[in-house]
């Protein structure tokens, strides 16, 4: 078999393929056997129908050959794609130009291929991540959370303020008058918006013993009319920060020691958060370089369908239907698809841009690197490298694996070369992010073990 390529228009390639007579005869024999195995002809068992009978049944030798070619050509097309290193993103339009009745077969396949996008400026990207530096506000915020945990609720007689904790007796009826909610002594933080947003505004200024009627729609639900009695109003009294408080509520004897420990722990957490954000934010900045007009709809549609398929599987594992999911999240099917399409478009942009960076920076995948990846994947799936390699070759997926490896190298290259700033636009020293995440997690685990002792 011989194959050549020709660019016919933007992102479309014409494959011209010639299949020798010996190859086509072998493939046609196999295709005829396949046709015969599924044919149901009185007097013959499936798979035992003579060729001449099949020819007669299908309208002659030419008709049988045409059907056999229809079955055989996809395999020849797939081989031509691999041989010519074409990267199709849609089904081909195949036209037999010679050999429909006998002899070698010539066919042309016009196929849309993955575009090469323009990513000018990729080598000067700037990305924004959370600052890994600890400031006094971080420590003070953690101290306040510890005080909140140690706070004491005290009854008050004044009007309700935002942030107060109130106990409520409540009943809720739907629009048909059916009771759909009921609770006594329900502890509620004013301003949290947990029940319905309208409740917070209605409570402000009331005192213990007050009655109120308020209606609203909980997230993902329907309109509910609530009848409520405020049975108590409480405020949380926070303890004063002192060495005595620190000693009582931590392993440290002084506030200074507690703050130093918190500063170290917060620093570890912020480094991990910054490291985790760096790659994602860098790829997000890269995606912005890609003009949306360069992104084929067929790639976006395929990505959306894959995400819908994955969502369906996840919901099925949770015994939930897509309809139940839409109801619980308060969205329509069109809204779901739109949100998936937004994410899918970004994912396709990142894919195309990484391929472009890999090409521009000559980030090729060596045979040794490819073999290492095959060995790693084989171990993951419980197979052997030889078996997995054969599967990849047979499915024409070896090229895709190389592309994924090259994209990974491109992403690493970008992370190494991007300019990093925090939310205020202040440059971040890359050395601050070079702490090993695994080491930090191990240290935290060790600290937890020591605390348990």
Coordinates of C-alpha atoms in Angstrom, one line a residue:
X1 CA 0.0 0.0 0.0
X2 CA 1.2 3.5 -0.9
X3 CA -0.2 6.8 0.4
X4 CA 0.5 10.4 -0.3
X5 CA -0.9 13.6 1.1
X6 CA -2.0 17.0 -0.3
X7 CA -3.4 20.0 1.4
X8 CA -6.7 20.9 -0.3
X9 CA -7.8 23.8 2.0
X10 CA -7.3 25.1 5.5
X11 CA -7.2 22.2 7.9
X12 CA -8.2 19.7 5.2
X13 CA -5.9 17.0 3.7
X14 CA -6.4 14.7 0.8
X15 CA -5.0 11.2 1.2
X16 CA -4.4 9.4 -2.1
X17 CA -4.0 5.7 -1.4
X18 CA -3.1 2.8 -3.7
X19 CA -3.7 -0.7 -2.4
X20 CA -1.9 -3.5 -4.4
X21 CA -3.9 -6.3 -5.8
X22 CA -2.4 -8.9 -3.5
X23 CA -3.2 -6.8 -0.4
X24 CA -6.7 -6.0 -1.6
X25 CA -7.5 -9.6 -2.5
X26 CA -6.5 -10.8 1.0
X27 CA -8.6 -8.1 2.6
X28 CA -11.5 -8.8 0.4
X29 CA -11.4 -12.5 1.2
X30 CA -11.6 -11.6 4.9
X31 CA -14.4 -9.1 4.2
X32 CA -16.3 -11.7 2.2
X33 CA -16.0 -14.2 5.1
X34 CA -17.3 -11.6 7.4
X35 CA -20.3 -10.9 5.1
X36 CA -20.9 -14.6 4.8
X37 CA -20.9 -15.2 8.6
X38 CA -23.7 -12.7 9.0
X39 CA -25.7 -13.7 5.9
X40 CA -28.9 -15.8 6.5
X41 CA -29.5 -17.9 3.5
X42 CA -31.8 -21.0 3.6
X43 CA -29.9 -24.2 3.3
X44 CA -26.6 -22.8 4.5
X45 CA -25.2 -22.4 8.0
X46 CA -23.8 -18.9 8.9
X47 CA -20.2 -18.7 7.7
X48 CA -20.6 -21.7 5.3
X49 CA -22.2 -19.8 2.4
X50 CA -20.2 -20.4 -0.9
X51 CA -18.9 -17.2 -2.5
X52 CA -20.8 -17.8 -5.7
X53 CA -24.0 -18.0 -3.7
X54 CA -23.2 -14.8 -2.0
X55 CA -22.5 -13.2 -5.3
X56 CA -25.8 -14.3 -6.7
X57 CA -27.7 -13.2 -3.5
X58 CA -26.1 -9.7 -3.7
X59 CA -26.5 -9.1 -7.4
X60 CA -23.2 -10.4 -8.9
X61 CA -19.5 -10.4 -8.2
X62 CA -19.2 -6.6 -8.6
X63 CA -21.8 -6.0 -6.0
X64 CA -20.2 -8.4 -3.6
X65 CA -16.8 -6.7 -4.2
X66 CA -18.3 -3.3 -3.6
X67 CA -19.7 -4.5 -0.2
X68 CA -16.4 -6.1 0.7
X69 CA -14.6 -2.9 -0.2
X70 CA -16.9 -1.0 2.0
X71 CA -15.9 -3.2 4.9
X72 CA -12.1 -3.3 4.1
X73 CA -11.4 0.3 3.2
X74 CA -11.6 1.7 6.8
X75 CA -8.6 -0.4 7.8
X76 CA -6.6 0.7 4.8
X77 CA -7.5 4.3 5.5
X78 CA -6.4 3.9 9.2
X79 CA -3.1 2.5 8.0
X80 CA -2.6 5.4 5.6
X81 CA -3.3 7.9 8.4
X82 CA -0.5 6.3 10.5
X83 CA 1.9 6.0 7.6
X84 CA 1.5 9.6 6.6
X85 CA 1.3 11.0 10.2
X86 CA -2.0 12.7 9.5
X87 CA -3.9 13.8 12.5
X88 CA -7.6 13.6 11.6
X89 CA -10.3 15.1 13.8
X90 CA -13.4 14.1 11.9
X91 CA -14.6 11.1 9.8
X92 CA -13.2 11.1 6.2
X93 CA -15.0 11.4 2.9
X94 CA -13.8 8.4 0.9
X95 CA -14.1 8.0 -2.8
X96 CA -12.9 5.0 -4.8
X97 CA -11.3 6.3 -8.0
X98 CA -10.1 3.0 -9.5
X99 CA -10.4 -0.8 -8.9
X100 CA -14.1 -1.0 -8.1
X101 CA -14.4 -4.1 -10.3
X102 CA -10.9 -5.6 -10.3
X103 CA -7.2 -5.0 -9.8
X104 CA -5.5 -2.6 -7.4
X105 CA -7.7 -0.2 -5.6
X106 CA -7.1 3.6 -5.7
X107 CA -9.1 5.7 -3.3
X108 CA -9.0 9.3 -2.0
X109 CA -9.9 10.4 1.5
X110 CA -10.5 14.0 2.3
X111 CA -10.3 14.6 6.1
X112 CA -10.3 17.5 8.5
X113 CA -7.1 17.6 10.5
X114 CA -6.1 19.2 13.7
X115 CA -5.1 22.8 13.1
X116 CA -1.8 24.4 14.0
X117 CA -2.7 27.5 16.0
X118 CA -0.8 30.7 16.5
X119 CA 0.5 31.2 20.1
X120 CA 2.6 34.2 19.6
X121 CA 3.8 35.5 23.0
X122 CA 3.9 32.1 24.7
X123 CA 7.5 32.6 25.7
X124 CA 6.6 35.8 27.6
X125 CA 3.5 34.7 29.6
X126 CA 2.7 36.2 33.0
X127 CA 0.5 34.2 35.3
X128 CA -1.2 35.2 38.6
X129 CA -1.3 32.8 41.6
X130 CA -2.0 33.1 45.3
X131 CA 0.9 34.6 47.2
X132 CA 2.9 31.9 49.1
X133 CA 4.0 34.6 51.6
X134 CA 2.4 34.7 55.1
X135 CA 1.2 38.1 56.4
X136 CA 0.0 39.2 59.8
X137 CA -3.6 39.1 58.6
X138 CA -3.3 35.4 57.8
X139 CA -2.2 34.7 61.3
X140 CA -4.8 37.0 62.9
X141 CA -7.5 35.3 60.8
X142 CA -6.5 31.9 62.1
X143 CA -6.4 33.2 65.7
X144 CA -9.9 34.5 65.2
X145 CA -11.1 31.1 64.0
X146 CA -9.6 29.5 67.1
X147 CA -11.4 32.1 69.2
X148 CA -14.7 31.4 67.3
X149 CA -14.3 27.7 68.2
X150 CA -13.9 28.7 71.8
X151 CA -16.6 31.3 71.9
X152 CA -19.5 31.3 74.4
X153 CA -23.1 31.9 73.4
X154 CA -24.9 34.5 75.5
X155 CA -28.6 35.4 75.5
X156 CA -29.2 39.0 74.6
X157 CA -32.4 41.2 74.8
X158 CA -31.4 43.7 72.2
X159 CA -32.6 43.6 68.6
X160 CA -31.1 41.1 66.2
X161 CA -27.8 42.0 64.4
X162 CA -26.1 40.4 61.5
X163 CA -23.9 37.6 62.8
X164 CA -26.1 36.8 65.8
X165 CA -27.3 33.2 66.4
X166 CA -31.0 32.8 66.8
X167 CA -33.2 29.8 67.7
X168 CA -36.3 29.5 65.6
X169 CA -39.5 27.4 65.5
X170 CA -40.4 27.3 61.9
X171 CA -42.9 25.7 59.5
X172 CA -42.8 26.0 55.7
X173 CA -45.6 25.4 53.2
X174 CA -45.4 25.1 49.4
X175 CA -47.7 27.0 47.0
X176 CA -50.3 24.2 47.4
X177 CA -50.3 24.5 51.1
X178 CA -48.5 21.3 51.8
X179 CA -46.1 21.4 54.8
X180 CA -42.6 20.8 53.4
X181 CA -40.4 22.1 56.3
X182 CA -40.7 22.0 60.1
X183 CA -38.2 22.5 62.9
X184 CA -38.1 23.5 66.5
X185 CA -35.2 25.3 68.3
X186 CA -33.4 25.5 64.9
X187 CA -30.1 27.4 65.5
X188 CA -29.5 29.8 62.7
X189 CA -26.7 32.3 62.0
X190 CA -28.2 35.6 60.8
X191 CA -26.6 36.6 57.5
X192 CA -25.6 33.0 56.4
X193 CA -28.4 32.8 53.8
X194 CA -28.7 29.1 54.5
X195 CA -32.5 28.9 54.5
X196 CA -33.5 31.6 52.1
X197 CA -31.9 35.0 51.5
X198 CA -35.1 36.9 52.5
X199 CA -35.0 35.4 56.0
X200 CA -31.8 37.3 57.0
X201 CA -33.3 40.7 56.1
X202 CA -36.6 39.9 57.8
X203 CA -34.8 38.9 61.1
X204 CA -32.8 42.1 61.5
X205 CA -34.1 44.4 64.2
X206 CA -36.5 41.8 65.7
X207 CA -36.2 40.5 69.3
X208 CA -36.8 37.2 71.0
X209 CA -40.5 36.3 71.0
X210 CA -41.2 37.9 67.6
X211 CA -43.4 36.2 65.0
X212 CA -42.8 36.7 61.3
X213 CA -43.9 35.5 57.9
X214 CA -41.5 35.3 55.0
X215 CA -41.4 33.6 51.6
X216 CA -38.6 32.7 49.3
X217 CA -37.1 30.0 47.1
X218 CA -34.3 27.8 48.5
X219 CA -31.5 27.0 46.1
X220 CA -32.7 24.5 43.5
X221 CA -36.2 24.4 45.1
X222 CA -39.6 25.9 44.8
X223 CA -41.3 28.8 46.6
X224 CA -41.9 28.2 50.3
X225 CA -43.9 30.4 52.7
X226 CA -42.4 30.2 56.2
X227 CA -44.1 30.9 59.6
X228 CA -41.4 31.6 62.2
X229 CA -41.2 32.3 65.9
X230 CA -37.9 33.7 67.3
X231 CA -37.4 31.9 70.6
X232 CA -34.0 33.3 71.5
X233 CA -31.3 35.7 70.4
X234 CA -27.7 34.9 71.2
X235 CA -24.3 36.5 70.5
X236 CA -21.0 34.8 70.6
X237 CA -18.6 36.2 73.2
X238 CA -15.1 35.6 72.1
X239 CA -12.3 35.0 74.6
X240 CA -9.5 37.6 74.9
X241 CA -6.2 36.6 73.4
X242 CA -3.7 35.9 76.2
X243 CA -1.0 33.5 77.1
X244 CA -3.4 31.8 79.5
X245 CA -5.9 31.3 76.6
X246 CA -3.1 30.1 74.3
X247 CA -2.0 27.5 76.9
X248 CA -5.5 26.3 77.5
X249 CA -6.4 25.9 73.8
X250 CA -3.1 24.8 72.3
X251 CA 0.1 22.9 73.0
X252 CA 1.9 26.3 73.5
X253 CA 2.5 28.4 76.6
X254 CA 2.4 31.8 75.0
X255 CA 0.5 33.6 72.2
X256 CA 3.9 34.3 70.5
X257 CA 4.7 30.6 70.3
X258 CA 1.2 29.8 69.0
X259 CA 1.5 32.6 66.4
X260 CA 4.9 31.3 65.3
X261 CA 3.5 27.8 64.8
X262 CA 0.5 29.1 62.9
X263 CA 2.7 31.2 60.7
X264 CA 4.8 28.1 59.8
X265 CA 1.7 26.0 59.1
X266 CA 0.0 28.6 57.0
X267 CA 3.2 29.1 55.1
X268 CA 3.3 25.4 54.2
X269 CA -0.4 25.5 53.1
X270 CA 0.1 28.6 51.0
X271 CA 3.1 27.1 49.2
X272 CA 1.1 24.0 48.3
X273 CA -1.8 26.1 47.1
X274 CA 0.5 28.3 45.0
X275 CA 2.2 25.2 43.5
X276 CA -1.1 23.6 42.7
X277 CA -2.3 26.9 41.1
X278 CA 0.8 27.5 39.0
X279 CA 0.3 24.9 36.3
X280 CA -3.5 25.5 36.0
X281 CA -3.1 29.3 35.8
X282 CA -0.3 29.0 33.3
X283 CA -2.4 26.9 31.0
X284 CA -5.2 29.4 31.4
X285 CA -3.0 32.2 30.3
X286 CA -1.8 30.1 27.4
X287 CA -5.4 29.4 26.3
X288 CA -6.0 33.2 26.1
X289 CA -3.4 33.4 23.3
X290 CA -5.5 31.2 21.0
X291 CA -8.0 32.9 18.7
X292 CA -11.4 31.2 19.1
X293 CA -11.9 31.4 15.3
X294 CA -8.9 28.9 15.0
X295 CA -10.7 26.3 17.1
X296 CA -12.8 23.8 15.1
X297 CA -16.4 23.2 16.3
X298 CA -15.9 19.5 15.8
X299 CA -13.2 19.4 18.5
X300 CA -15.3 21.4 20.9
X301 CA -18.4 19.2 20.2
X302 CA -16.3 16.0 20.8
X303 CA -15.0 17.4 24.1
X304 CA -18.5 18.4 25.3
X305 CA -19.8 14.9 24.4
X306 CA -17.0 13.3 26.3
X307 CA -17.7 15.4 29.4
X308 CA -21.4 14.6 29.2
X309 CA -20.5 10.9 29.0
X310 CA -18.2 11.2 32.0
X311 CA -20.9 13.1 34.0
X312 CA -23.4 10.4 33.1
X313 CA -21.1 7.7 34.4
X314 CA -20.4 9.6 37.7
X315 CA -24.1 10.2 38.2
X316 CA -24.9 6.5 37.5
X317 CA -22.4 5.4 40.1
X318 CA -24.3 7.6 42.6
X319 CA -27.7 6.2 41.5
X320 CA -28.7 9.6 40.2
X321 CA -30.2 10.4 36.8
X322 CA -29.3 13.5 34.7
X323 CA -32.8 14.8 35.3
X324 CA -32.3 14.6 39.1
X325 CA -28.9 16.3 38.8
X326 CA -30.4 19.2 36.8
X327 CA -33.2 19.6 39.4
X328 CA -30.7 19.5 42.3
X329 CA -28.5 22.1 40.7
X330 CA -31.3 24.3 39.5
X331 CA -30.3 24.4 35.8
X332 CA -31.8 23.3 32.5
X333 CA -30.2 20.9 30.0
X334 CA -29.2 23.8 27.8
X335 CA -27.6 25.6 30.7
X336 CA -25.6 22.5 31.5
X337 CA -24.4 22.1 27.9
X338 CA -23.5 25.8 27.8
X339 CA -21.3 25.5 30.9
X340 CA -19.7 22.3 29.6
X341 CA -19.1 24.0 26.3
X342 CA -17.3 26.9 28.0
X343 CA -14.9 24.5 29.8
X344 CA -14.6 22.3 26.7
X345 CA -13.5 25.3 24.6
X346 CA -10.8 26.2 27.0
X347 CA -9.6 22.6 27.1
X348 CA -9.4 22.4 23.3
X349 CA -7.5 25.7 23.2
X350 CA -5.0 24.4 25.8
X351 CA -4.6 21.2 23.8
X352 CA -3.9 23.0 20.5
X353 CA -1.6 25.6 22.2
X354 CA 0.5 23.0 23.9
X355 CA 1.0 21.1 20.6
X356 CA 2.1 24.4 19.1
X357 CA 4.6 25.1 21.9
X358 CA 6.0 21.6 21.7
X359 CA 6.6 22.1 18.0
X360 CA 8.1 25.6 18.4
X361 CA 10.5 24.5 21.1
X362 CA 11.3 21.1 19.4
X363 CA 10.1 19.2 22.4
X364 CA 10.3 15.8 20.7
X365 CA 9.6 12.5 22.4
X366 CA 12.5 10.1 22.0
X367 CA 11.9 6.4 21.5
X368 CA 13.3 5.8 25.1
X369 CA 10.8 8.3 26.6
X370 CA 8.0 6.7 24.7
X371 CA 9.0 3.3 25.9
X372 CA 9.2 4.5 29.5
X373 CA 5.7 5.8 29.2
X374 CA 4.4 2.5 27.7
X375 CA 6.1 0.6 30.6
X376 CA 4.5 2.9 33.2
X377 CA 1.0 2.6 31.6
X378 CA 1.4 -1.2 31.3
X379 CA 2.1 -1.4 35.0
X380 CA -1.0 0.8 35.8
X381 CA -3.4 -1.4 33.8
X382 CA -1.8 -4.8 34.8
X383 CA -0.5 -5.6 31.3
X384 CA 2.9 -6.1 29.7
X385 CA 4.7 -3.5 27.7
X386 CA 4.7 -5.7 24.6
X387 CA 1.0 -6.4 24.8
X388 CA 0.2 -2.7 25.4
X389 CA 2.5 -1.6 22.6
X390 CA 0.8 -4.0 20.2
X391 CA -2.6 -2.7 21.2
X392 CA -1.5 0.9 20.7
X393 CA 0.0 0.1 17.2
X394 CA -3.1 -1.9 16.2
X395 CA -5.4 0.9 17.2
X396 CA -3.2 3.6 15.7
X397 CA -2.8 5.3 19.1
X398 CA 1.0 5.4 19.3
X399 CA 1.1 8.8 17.7
X400 CA -1.6 10.1 20.1
X401 CA 0.5 8.8 23.1
X402 CA 3.6 10.6 21.7
X403 CA 1.5 13.8 21.3
X404 CA 0.3 13.6 24.9
X405 CA 3.9 13.2 26.2
X406 CA 5.0 16.1 24.1
X407 CA 2.2 18.2 25.5
X408 CA 3.3 17.3 29.0
X409 CA 6.8 18.5 28.2
X410 CA 5.4 21.7 26.8
X411 CA 3.4 22.4 29.9
X412 CA 6.5 21.8 32.1
X413 CA 8.5 24.1 29.8
X414 CA 5.9 26.9 30.2
X415 CA 5.8 26.5 34.0
X416 CA 9.6 26.9 34.1
X417 CA 9.6 30.0 31.9
X418 CA 6.4 31.9 32.9
X419 CA 6.6 35.1 34.9
X420 CA 4.8 34.6 38.2
X421 CA 2.9 37.4 40.1
X422 CA 0.5 37.5 43.0
X423 CA -3.0 39.0 43.1
X424 CA -1.5 42.5 43.7
X425 CA 0.8 42.1 40.6
X426 CA 3.9 41.7 42.8
X427 CA 6.5 39.4 41.3
X428 CA 6.9 36.0 43.2
X429 CA 10.4 34.6 43.7
X430 CA 10.3 31.1 42.1
X431 CA 12.5 29.8 44.8
X432 CA 9.6 30.1 47.2
X433 CA 7.7 27.5 45.2
X434 CA 10.4 24.9 45.0
X435 CA 9.7 23.3 48.3
X436 CA 8.6 19.7 47.7
X437 CA 4.9 19.2 48.2
X438 CA 5.4 15.6 49.4
X439 CA 7.9 16.7 52.0
X440 CA 5.5 19.3 53.3
X441 CA 2.7 16.8 53.6
X442 CA 5.0 14.3 55.4
X443 CA 5.9 17.1 57.8
X444 CA 2.2 17.8 58.5
X445 CA 1.5 14.1 59.0
X446 CA 4.4 13.9 61.4
X447 CA 3.1 16.9 63.3
X448 CA -0.4 15.4 63.5
X449 CA 1.0 12.1 64.9
X450 CA 3.0 14.0 67.5
X451 CA -0.2 16.0 68.5
X452 CA -2.1 12.7 68.9
X453 CA 0.6 11.4 71.2

